[in-house]
CSV table of C-alpha atoms and ligand atoms in Angstrom, one decimal:
chain,number,residue,atom,x,y,z
A,1,UNK,CA,-28.1,26.7,-18.3
A,2,UNK,CA,-25.0,25.8,-20.3
A,3,UNK,CA,-22.0,23.9,-19.3
A,4,UNK,CA,-19.4,26.0,-21.1
A,5,UNK,CA,-16.3,27.6,-19.4
A,6,UNK,CA,-18.4,30.4,-18.0
A,7,UNK,CA,-21.2,28.4,-16.7
A,8,UNK,CA,-18.6,26.0,-15.0
A,9,UNK,CA,-16.8,28.9,-13.4
A,10,UNK,CA,-19.9,30.3,-12.1
A,11,UNK,CA,-21.0,26.8,-10.8
A,12,UNK,CA,-17.9,26.8,-8.6
A,13,UNK,CA,-18.3,30.5,-7.6
A,14,UNK,CA,-22.0,29.7,-6.5
A,15,UNK,CA,-21.0,26.5,-4.6
A,16,UNK,CA,-18.3,28.5,-2.8
A,17,UNK,CA,-21.1,30.8,-1.6
A,18,UNK,CA,-22.9,27.9,-0.3
A,19,UNK,CA,-25.6,27.3,-2.9
A,20,UNK,CA,-26.7,24.0,-4.3
A,21,UNK,CA,-26.2,24.2,-8.0
A,22,UNK,CA,-27.7,22.2,-10.8
A,23,UNK,CA,-25.9,22.4,-14.3
A,24,UNK,CA,-28.1,21.8,-17.3
A,25,UNK,CA,-26.4,21.1,-20.7
A,26,UNK,CA,-28.3,20.5,-24.0
A,27,UNK,CA,-25.2,18.5,-25.3
A,28,UNK,CA,-24.3,15.0,-24.3
A,29,UNK,CA,-21.2,16.3,-22.2
A,30,UNK,CA,-20.1,19.3,-20.1
A,31,UNK,CA,-17.5,21.4,-21.5
A,32,UNK,CA,-18.1,20.6,-25.2
A,33,UNK,CA,-15.0,22.5,-26.1
A,34,UNK,CA,-12.9,19.5,-25.3
A,35,UNK,CA,-13.4,15.8,-26.2
A,36,UNK,CA,-16.0,13.9,-24.5
A,37,UNK,CA,-13.3,11.7,-22.6
A,38,UNK,CA,-12.1,14.7,-21.0
A,39,UNK,CA,-15.6,16.2,-20.5
A,40,UNK,CA,-16.3,13.1,-18.5
A,41,UNK,CA,-13.6,14.0,-16.1
A,42,UNK,CA,-14.9,17.3,-15.7
A,43,UNK,CA,-18.5,15.9,-14.8
A,44,UNK,CA,-16.9,13.6,-12.2
A,45,UNK,CA,-15.2,16.6,-10.6
A,46,UNK,CA,-18.6,18.5,-10.6
A,47,UNK,CA,-20.4,15.5,-9.0
A,48,UNK,CA,-17.7,15.0,-6.5
A,49,UNK,CA,-18.7,18.5,-5.2
A,50,UNK,CA,-22.3,17.7,-5.1
A,51,UNK,CA,-23.1,19.5,-8.3
A,52,UNK,CA,-26.3,18.1,-10.0
A,53,UNK,CA,-25.1,17.3,-13.6
A,54,UNK,CA,-27.8,17.0,-16.3
A,55,UNK,CA,-26.4,16.6,-19.7
A,56,UNK,CA,-28.6,15.8,-23.0
A,57,UNK,CA,-31.2,17.9,-21.3
A,58,UNK,CA,-32.8,21.0,-22.8
A,59,UNK,CA,-34.4,23.8,-20.7
A,60,UNK,CA,-37.7,24.7,-22.5
A,61,UNK,CA,-39.6,26.9,-20.0
A,62,UNK,CA,-38.8,29.1,-17.1
A,63,UNK,CA,-42.0,30.2,-15.1
A,64,UNK,CA,-42.5,32.0,-11.7
A,65,UNK,CA,-43.6,29.8,-9.0
A,66,UNK,CA,-44.1,31.3,-5.6
A,67,UNK,CA,-41.0,33.1,-4.5
A,68,UNK,CA,-38.9,31.4,-7.0
A,69,UNK,CA,-38.7,29.9,-10.5
A,70,UNK,CA,-39.9,26.7,-12.2
A,71,UNK,CA,-37.5,25.3,-14.7
A,72,UNK,CA,-38.8,22.6,-17.1
A,73,UNK,CA,-37.4,20.8,-20.0
A,74,UNK,CA,-36.6,17.4,-21.8
A,75,UNK,CA,-35.8,14.4,-19.9
A,76,UNK,CA,-38.3,15.2,-17.2
A,77,UNK,CA,-36.4,18.2,-16.1
A,78,UNK,CA,-38.5,19.7,-13.4
A,79,UNK,CA,-36.6,22.0,-10.8
A,80,UNK,CA,-37.8,24.5,-8.3
A,81,UNK,CA,-35.0,27.1,-8.0
A,82,UNK,CA,-34.2,30.8,-6.7
A,83,UNK,CA,-31.9,31.8,-9.4
A,84,UNK,CA,-31.4,30.7,-13.3
A,85,UNK,CA,-28.1,31.8,-14.8
A,86,UNK,CA,-28.3,31.5,-18.6
A,87,UNK,CA,-24.8,31.1,-20.1
A,88,UNK,CA,-25.4,29.7,-23.4
A,89,UNK,CA,-22.6,31.3,-25.6
A,90,UNK,CA,-21.1,34.5,-27.0
A,91,UNK,CA,-22.3,36.4,-29.7
A,92,UNK,CA,-20.6,39.5,-31.5
A,93,UNK,CA,-22.1,42.9,-30.7
A,94,UNK,CA,-21.9,44.6,-34.1
A,95,UNK,CA,-24.9,46.8,-34.4
A,96,UNK,CA,-22.7,50.0,-34.4
A,97,UNK,CA,-20.5,48.7,-37.0
A,98,UNK,CA,-23.5,47.6,-39.1
A,99,UNK,CA,-24.8,51.0,-39.1
A,100,UNK,CA,-21.8,52.3,-40.3
A,101,UNK,CA,-21.9,49.9,-43.3
A,102,UNK,CA,-19.0,47.5,-42.1
A,103,UNK,CA,-18.9,44.1,-43.6
A,104,UNK,CA,-19.5,41.2,-41.2
A,105,UNK,CA,-17.9,37.8,-41.8
A,106,UNK,CA,-17.6,34.7,-39.7
A,107,UNK,CA,-20.4,34.1,-37.3
A,108,UNK,CA,-21.7,37.6,-37.9
A,109,UNK,CA,-18.4,39.1,-36.4
A,110,UNK,CA,-16.9,42.1,-38.1
A,111,UNK,CA,-14.5,41.2,-41.0
A,112,UNK,CA,-11.2,42.5,-40.4
A,113,UNK,CA,-7.9,41.7,-42.3
A,114,UNK,CA,-4.8,40.9,-40.3
A,115,UNK,CA,-3.9,44.6,-39.9
A,116,UNK,CA,-7.5,44.7,-37.9
A,117,UNK,CA,-8.8,47.0,-40.7
A,118,UNK,CA,-12.5,46.8,-41.4
A,119,UNK,CA,-14.2,47.4,-44.8
A,120,UNK,CA,-14.6,51.0,-44.0
A,121,UNK,CA,-11.5,53.3,-44.3
A,122,UNK,CA,-9.9,54.3,-41.2
A,123,UNK,CA,-12.0,52.2,-39.2
A,124,UNK,CA,-10.2,49.4,-37.1
A,125,UNK,CA,-11.8,46.7,-34.8
A,126,UNK,CA,-10.4,44.2,-32.4
A,127,UNK,CA,-11.6,41.8,-29.8
A,128,UNK,CA,-14.8,39.9,-29.2
A,129,UNK,CA,-16.7,41.8,-32.0
A,130,UNK,CA,-14.2,40.5,-34.9
A,131,UNK,CA,-13.5,37.2,-36.5
A,132,UNK,CA,-9.7,36.3,-35.9
A,133,UNK,CA,-7.3,34.8,-38.2
A,134,UNK,CA,-6.6,31.2,-37.1
A,135,UNK,CA,-2.9,30.6,-37.4
A,136,UNK,CA,-3.3,26.5,-38.0
A,137,UNK,CA,-6.3,26.7,-40.3
A,138,UNK,CA,-5.2,29.8,-42.2
A,139,UNK,CA,-8.7,31.2,-42.3
A,140,UNK,CA,-10.9,33.5,-40.2
A,141,UNK,CA,-12.9,31.9,-37.2
A,142,UNK,CA,-14.7,33.1,-34.2
A,143,UNK,CA,-12.7,32.7,-30.9
A,144,UNK,CA,-13.9,35.4,-28.5
A,145,UNK,CA,-10.9,35.2,-25.9
A,146,UNK,CA,-9.4,38.1,-23.7
A,147,UNK,CA,-5.9,37.0,-24.9
A,148,UNK,CA,-6.7,37.7,-28.5
A,149,UNK,CA,-8.5,40.9,-27.8
A,150,UNK,CA,-5.3,42.3,-26.0
A,151,UNK,CA,-3.2,41.7,-28.8
A,152,UNK,CA,-5.6,42.7,-31.5
A,153,UNK,CA,-6.1,45.9,-29.7
A,154,UNK,CA,-2.6,46.9,-29.5
A,155,UNK,CA,-2.3,46.1,-33.3
A,156,UNK,CA,-5.4,47.9,-34.2
A,157,UNK,CA,-4.0,51.0,-32.0
A,158,UNK,CA,-0.7,50.9,-33.6
A,159,UNK,CA,-1.9,50.8,-37.2
A,160,UNK,CA,-4.5,53.5,-36.5
A,161,UNK,CA,-1.4,55.7,-35.8
A,162,UNK,CA,0.3,54.8,-38.9
A,163,UNK,CA,2.2,51.5,-38.0
A,164,UNK,CA,2.1,48.3,-40.1
A,165,UNK,CA,1.7,45.4,-37.7
A,166,UNK,CA,0.0,42.1,-38.4
A,167,UNK,CA,-2.1,39.9,-36.0
A,168,UNK,CA,-0.1,36.6,-36.4
A,169,UNK,CA,-3.2,34.4,-35.5
A,170,UNK,CA,-5.1,32.9,-32.9
A,171,UNK,CA,-4.7,29.1,-31.7
A,172,UNK,CA,-7.7,29.4,-29.4
A,173,UNK,CA,-5.5,28.7,-26.5
A,174,UNK,CA,-7.6,28.6,-23.4
A,175,UNK,CA,-7.5,27.2,-19.7
A,176,UNK,CA,-10.2,27.0,-17.1
A,177,UNK,CA,-10.3,25.9,-13.5
A,178,UNK,CA,-13.2,23.8,-12.2
A,179,UNK,CA,-12.8,23.1,-8.4
A,180,UNK,CA,-9.4,21.0,-8.3
A,181,UNK,CA,-9.1,20.5,-12.0
A,182,UNK,CA,-7.5,22.5,-14.6
A,183,UNK,CA,-8.8,22.0,-18.4
A,184,UNK,CA,-6.7,23.5,-21.1
A,185,UNK,CA,-6.5,23.4,-24.8
A,186,UNK,CA,-4.9,24.8,-27.9
A,187,UNK,CA,-5.3,24.5,-31.6
A,188,UNK,CA,-7.5,22.0,-33.3
A,189,UNK,CA,-9.5,18.9,-32.3
A,190,UNK,CA,-9.9,16.3,-34.9
A,191,UNK,CA,-13.4,17.7,-36.3
A,192,UNK,CA,-12.0,21.1,-36.4
A,193,UNK,CA,-9.0,20.3,-38.6
A,194,UNK,CA,-10.3,21.0,-41.9
A,195,UNK,CA,-7.8,20.2,-44.8
A,196,UNK,CA,-5.7,17.9,-42.5
A,197,UNK,CA,-5.8,14.0,-42.0
A,198,UNK,CA,-6.0,14.4,-38.2
A,199,UNK,CA,-5.8,11.7,-35.5
A,200,UNK,CA,-5.9,11.8,-31.8
A,201,UNK,CA,-3.8,10.0,-29.2
A,202,UNK,CA,-4.7,9.9,-25.6
A,203,UNK,CA,-2.0,9.7,-22.8
A,204,UNK,CA,-2.0,9.9,-19.2
A,205,UNK,CA,1.1,11.0,-17.8
A,206,UNK,CA,2.6,12.0,-14.4
A,207,UNK,CA,3.3,15.8,-13.6
A,208,UNK,CA,6.3,14.8,-11.9
A,209,UNK,CA,8.2,11.7,-10.9
A,210,UNK,CA,6.0,9.3,-8.9
A,211,UNK,CA,8.7,8.6,-6.4
A,212,UNK,CA,8.5,12.2,-5.2
A,213,UNK,CA,5.3,12.7,-3.0
A,214,UNK,CA,2.3,14.5,-4.5
A,215,UNK,CA,2.3,13.5,-8.1
A,216,UNK,CA,-0.8,13.9,-10.2
A,217,UNK,CA,-1.8,12.5,-13.4
A,218,UNK,CA,-2.5,14.6,-16.4
A,219,UNK,CA,-4.8,13.5,-19.1
A,220,UNK,CA,-3.4,14.9,-22.5
A,221,UNK,CA,-4.8,14.3,-25.9
A,222,UNK,CA,-2.5,15.2,-28.9
A,223,UNK,CA,-4.0,15.8,-32.4
A,224,UNK,CA,-1.6,15.7,-35.3
A,225,UNK,CA,-1.7,15.5,-39.2
A,226,UNK,CA,-1.0,11.9,-40.2
A,227,UNK,CA,0.0,12.8,-43.6
A,228,UNK,CA,2.7,15.3,-42.6
A,229,UNK,CA,3.4,14.6,-38.9
A,230,UNK,CA,2.4,18.2,-38.1
A,231,UNK,CA,1.4,19.1,-34.6
A,232,UNK,CA,-2.2,20.3,-34.7
A,233,UNK,CA,-3.5,20.7,-31.1
A,234,UNK,CA,-3.7,19.5,-27.5
A,235,UNK,CA,-6.1,19.1,-24.7
A,236,UNK,CA,-5.2,18.6,-21.2
A,237,UNK,CA,-7.1,17.9,-17.8
A,238,UNK,CA,-4.9,17.7,-14.6
A,239,UNK,CA,-5.0,18.6,-11.0
A,240,UNK,CA,-4.7,22.2,-10.1
A,241,UNK,CA,-1.1,21.5,-8.8
A,242,UNK,CA,-0.1,19.7,-12.0
A,243,UNK,CA,0.9,22.8,-13.9
A,244,UNK,CA,-1.4,21.9,-16.9
A,245,UNK,CA,-2.1,25.5,-17.5
A,246,UNK,CA,1.6,26.0,-18.2
A,247,UNK,CA,1.9,22.7,-20.1
A,248,UNK,CA,-0.6,23.8,-22.6
A,249,UNK,CA,1.8,26.9,-23.3
A,250,UNK,CA,4.5,24.5,-24.4
A,251,UNK,CA,2.1,23.1,-26.8
A,252,UNK,CA,0.9,26.5,-27.8
A,253,UNK,CA,4.4,27.7,-28.6
A,254,UNK,CA,5.3,24.4,-30.6
A,255,UNK,CA,2.0,25.2,-32.5
A,256,UNK,CA,2.9,28.7,-33.2
A,257,UNK,CA,6.0,27.8,-34.8
A,258,UNK,CA,4.6,24.9,-37.0
A,259,UNK,CA,6.5,22.0,-35.3
A,260,UNK,CA,5.8,18.4,-36.2
A,261,UNK,CA,4.4,16.2,-33.1
A,262,UNK,CA,7.7,14.1,-33.1
A,263,UNK,CA,10.0,17.3,-33.0
A,264,UNK,CA,8.5,18.1,-29.6
A,265,UNK,CA,10.7,15.4,-28.3
A,266,UNK,CA,13.7,17.5,-29.0
A,267,UNK,CA,12.6,20.6,-26.7
A,268,UNK,CA,15.1,21.1,-24.0
A,269,UNK,CA,12.4,21.4,-21.2
A,270,UNK,CA,13.3,21.7,-17.5
A,271,UNK,CA,13.5,18.9,-15.1
A,272,UNK,CA,13.6,18.1,-11.3
A,273,UNK,CA,11.9,15.3,-9.7
A,274,UNK,CA,9.3,17.3,-7.6
A,275,UNK,CA,8.3,19.3,-10.6
A,276,UNK,CA,8.8,17.1,-13.8
A,277,UNK,CA,10.3,14.1,-15.6
A,278,UNK,CA,13.4,13.9,-18.0
A,279,UNK,CA,10.9,13.7,-20.7
A,280,UNK,CA,8.0,16.1,-19.6
A,281,UNK,CA,4.4,15.1,-19.7
A,282,UNK,CA,4.2,17.2,-22.8
A,283,UNK,CA,6.9,15.1,-24.5
A,284,UNK,CA,5.6,11.7,-23.2
A,285,UNK,CA,2.2,12.7,-25.0
A,286,UNK,CA,3.7,13.4,-28.2
A,287,UNK,CA,6.0,10.5,-28.3
A,288,UNK,CA,2.9,8.3,-27.8
A,289,UNK,CA,1.4,10.1,-30.9
A,290,UNK,CA,4.6,9.7,-32.9
A,291,UNK,CA,4.9,6.0,-32.0
A,292,UNK,CA,1.3,5.1,-32.8
A,293,UNK,CA,1.3,7.0,-36.2
A,294,UNK,CA,4.8,5.9,-37.2
A,295,UNK,CA,6.6,9.3,-37.1
A,296,UNK,CA,10.1,9.7,-36.0
A,297,UNK,CA,11.5,13.3,-36.2
A,298,UNK,CA,10.5,14.7,-39.4
A,299,UNK,CA,10.4,11.3,-41.2
A,300,UNK,CA,7.7,8.8,-41.4
A,301,UNK,CA,8.7,5.5,-40.5
A,302,UNK,CA,8.3,3.2,-43.6
A,303,UNK,CA,5.6,0.4,-43.3
A,304,UNK,CA,7.0,-2.9,-42.2
A,305,UNK,CA,9.2,-1.5,-39.5
A,306,UNK,CA,7.3,-1.5,-36.2
A,307,UNK,CA,7.2,2.1,-35.0
A,308,UNK,CA,8.3,1.1,-31.5
A,309,UNK,CA,11.6,-0.3,-32.9
A,310,UNK,CA,12.2,2.4,-35.1
A,311,UNK,CA,11.8,4.9,-32.5
A,312,UNK,CA,14.5,3.4,-30.3
A,313,UNK,CA,17.1,3.3,-32.9
B,401,FAD,C1,-17.3,35.5,-17.5
B,401,FAD,C2,-16.2,35.6,-18.3
B,401,FAD,C3,-15.1,35.1,-18.1
B,401,FAD,C4,-14.0,35.0,-19.1
B,401,FAD,N1,-12.8,34.5,-18.7
B,401,FAD,C5,-11.9,34.6,-19.6
B,401,FAD,C6,-10.6,34.0,-19.5
B,401,FAD,O1,-10.2,33.4,-18.4
B,401,FAD,N2,-9.6,34.1,-20.4
B,401,FAD,C7,-9.8,34.7,-21.5
B,401,FAD,O2,-8.9,34.8,-22.4
B,401,FAD,N3,-11.0,35.3,-21.8
B,401,FAD,C8,-11.9,35.3,-21.1
B,401,FAD,N4,-13.3,35.8,-21.2
B,401,FAD,C9,-13.5,36.4,-22.4
B,401,FAD,C10,-12.8,38.1,-22.4
B,401,FAD,O3,-13.5,38.7,-21.2
B,401,FAD,C11,-13.3,38.6,-23.8
B,401,FAD,O4,-12.8,37.9,-24.7
B,401,FAD,C12,-12.7,40.1,-23.7
B,401,FAD,O5,-13.0,40.6,-22.6
B,401,FAD,C13,-13.0,40.7,-25.0
B,401,FAD,O6,-12.5,42.0,-25.1
B,401,FAD,P1,-13.4,43.2,-25.7
B,401,FAD,O7,-12.6,44.5,-25.5
B,401,FAD,O8,-13.3,42.8,-27.3
B,401,FAD,O9,-14.7,43.3,-25.2
B,401,FAD,P2,-15.2,43.7,-23.7
B,401,FAD,O10,-14.2,43.3,-22.7
B,401,FAD,O11,-16.6,43.1,-23.5
B,401,FAD,O12,-15.2,45.3,-23.7
B,401,FAD,C14,-16.1,46.0,-24.7
B,401,FAD,C15,-16.5,47.3,-24.0
B,401,FAD,O13,-17.1,48.2,-24.8
B,401,FAD,C16,-18.3,48.8,-24.3
B,401,FAD,N5,-19.0,49.1,-25.4
B,401,FAD,C17,-19.9,48.4,-26.1
B,401,FAD,N6,-20.6,49.2,-27.0
B,401,FAD,C18,-20.2,50.6,-26.7
B,401,FAD,C19,-20.6,51.7,-27.3
B,401,FAD,N7,-21.6,51.8,-28.3
B,401,FAD,N8,-19.9,52.7,-26.9
B,401,FAD,C20,-19.1,52.8,-25.8
B,401,FAD,N9,-18.6,51.6,-25.2
B,401,FAD,C21,-19.2,50.5,-25.7
B,401,FAD,C22,-18.8,47.7,-23.6
B,401,FAD,O14,-19.7,48.2,-22.4
B,401,FAD,C23,-17.6,47.1,-22.8
B,401,FAD,O15,-17.1,47.7,-21.6
B,401,FAD,C24,-14.2,35.7,-20.4
B,401,FAD,C25,-15.4,36.2,-20.5
B,401,FAD,C26,-16.6,36.3,-19.6
B,401,FAD,C27,-17.8,36.8,-19.8
């Protein structure tokens, strides 16, 4: 039950142990943390490995049946199985903090400031139990990730010893491997970009020069603010060998520093034909966004000039 990243990682693990796996997801797509177009690629990958994928399907009942279990639900779900794995999301564990009178915040997580201070003097908190500050939104959010927990833990520890460090914010950068696919994202998707006028442009770029054997396509969706040209987020799906997991980090670095989408074109990224292109896949994707939305470097191209023509000047 549940086709989030842990459900999908467990699917691969169980498949590797020789088990037949059915993934049941209430929402219309697997991996709802990425756009449906990319979720569809993940479904294809699961099905290519004989995983039975049931989306738009809600488990309503699990009962004992002989030696196993009977799982029933919407859309005629009626499965006999040995094991049911319930992986339907994370919730902050705040019972102890509540007892201590600590104020809770977003999604019931412990409210902390950027020094990781709670509302109770001398009590610091970090990790999955707190709501991290989001660097692009400028507000608190709930993004339980190991990367965030590690950073916050150090900051809380240092400040508890008298230091003065601030958590600079999460971008929700994450990556996942499902069989031969890597799915990665950083920053905001359109529906998450409160306070912006977001638009997303999809690109399919080669991970390295096509004439050099072994090239793979990377599907990249770039989201930017059409009012300011500011880069807001990116989602990538590519083959395990396509270095999508490191390309998302280029996007994350740009996002951390508040770059515009068009400015990513100027980054001096590495190139050799077996590993990349003179303009990396990351830059091809941002160029496509800039072209479509008429942004050239830090200036919006005036209406009347075809964006393509302006970009080539
Ligand atoms: C299957 C899985 C895969 C994941 N993969 C990734 C990944 O690839 N990348 C990523 O960034 N994140 C990943 N995460 C998320 C990541 O593991 C968490 O964000 C991170 O572990 C949070 O760290 P934490 O210290 O806040 O909590 P935890 O790691 O959960 O540690 C909390 C510890 O506190 C202990 N504890 C709780 N209450 C008490 C108490 N009262 N007294 C004493 N001890 C107590 C718990 O037993 C636990 O050991 C994954 C999570 C899961 C479940």
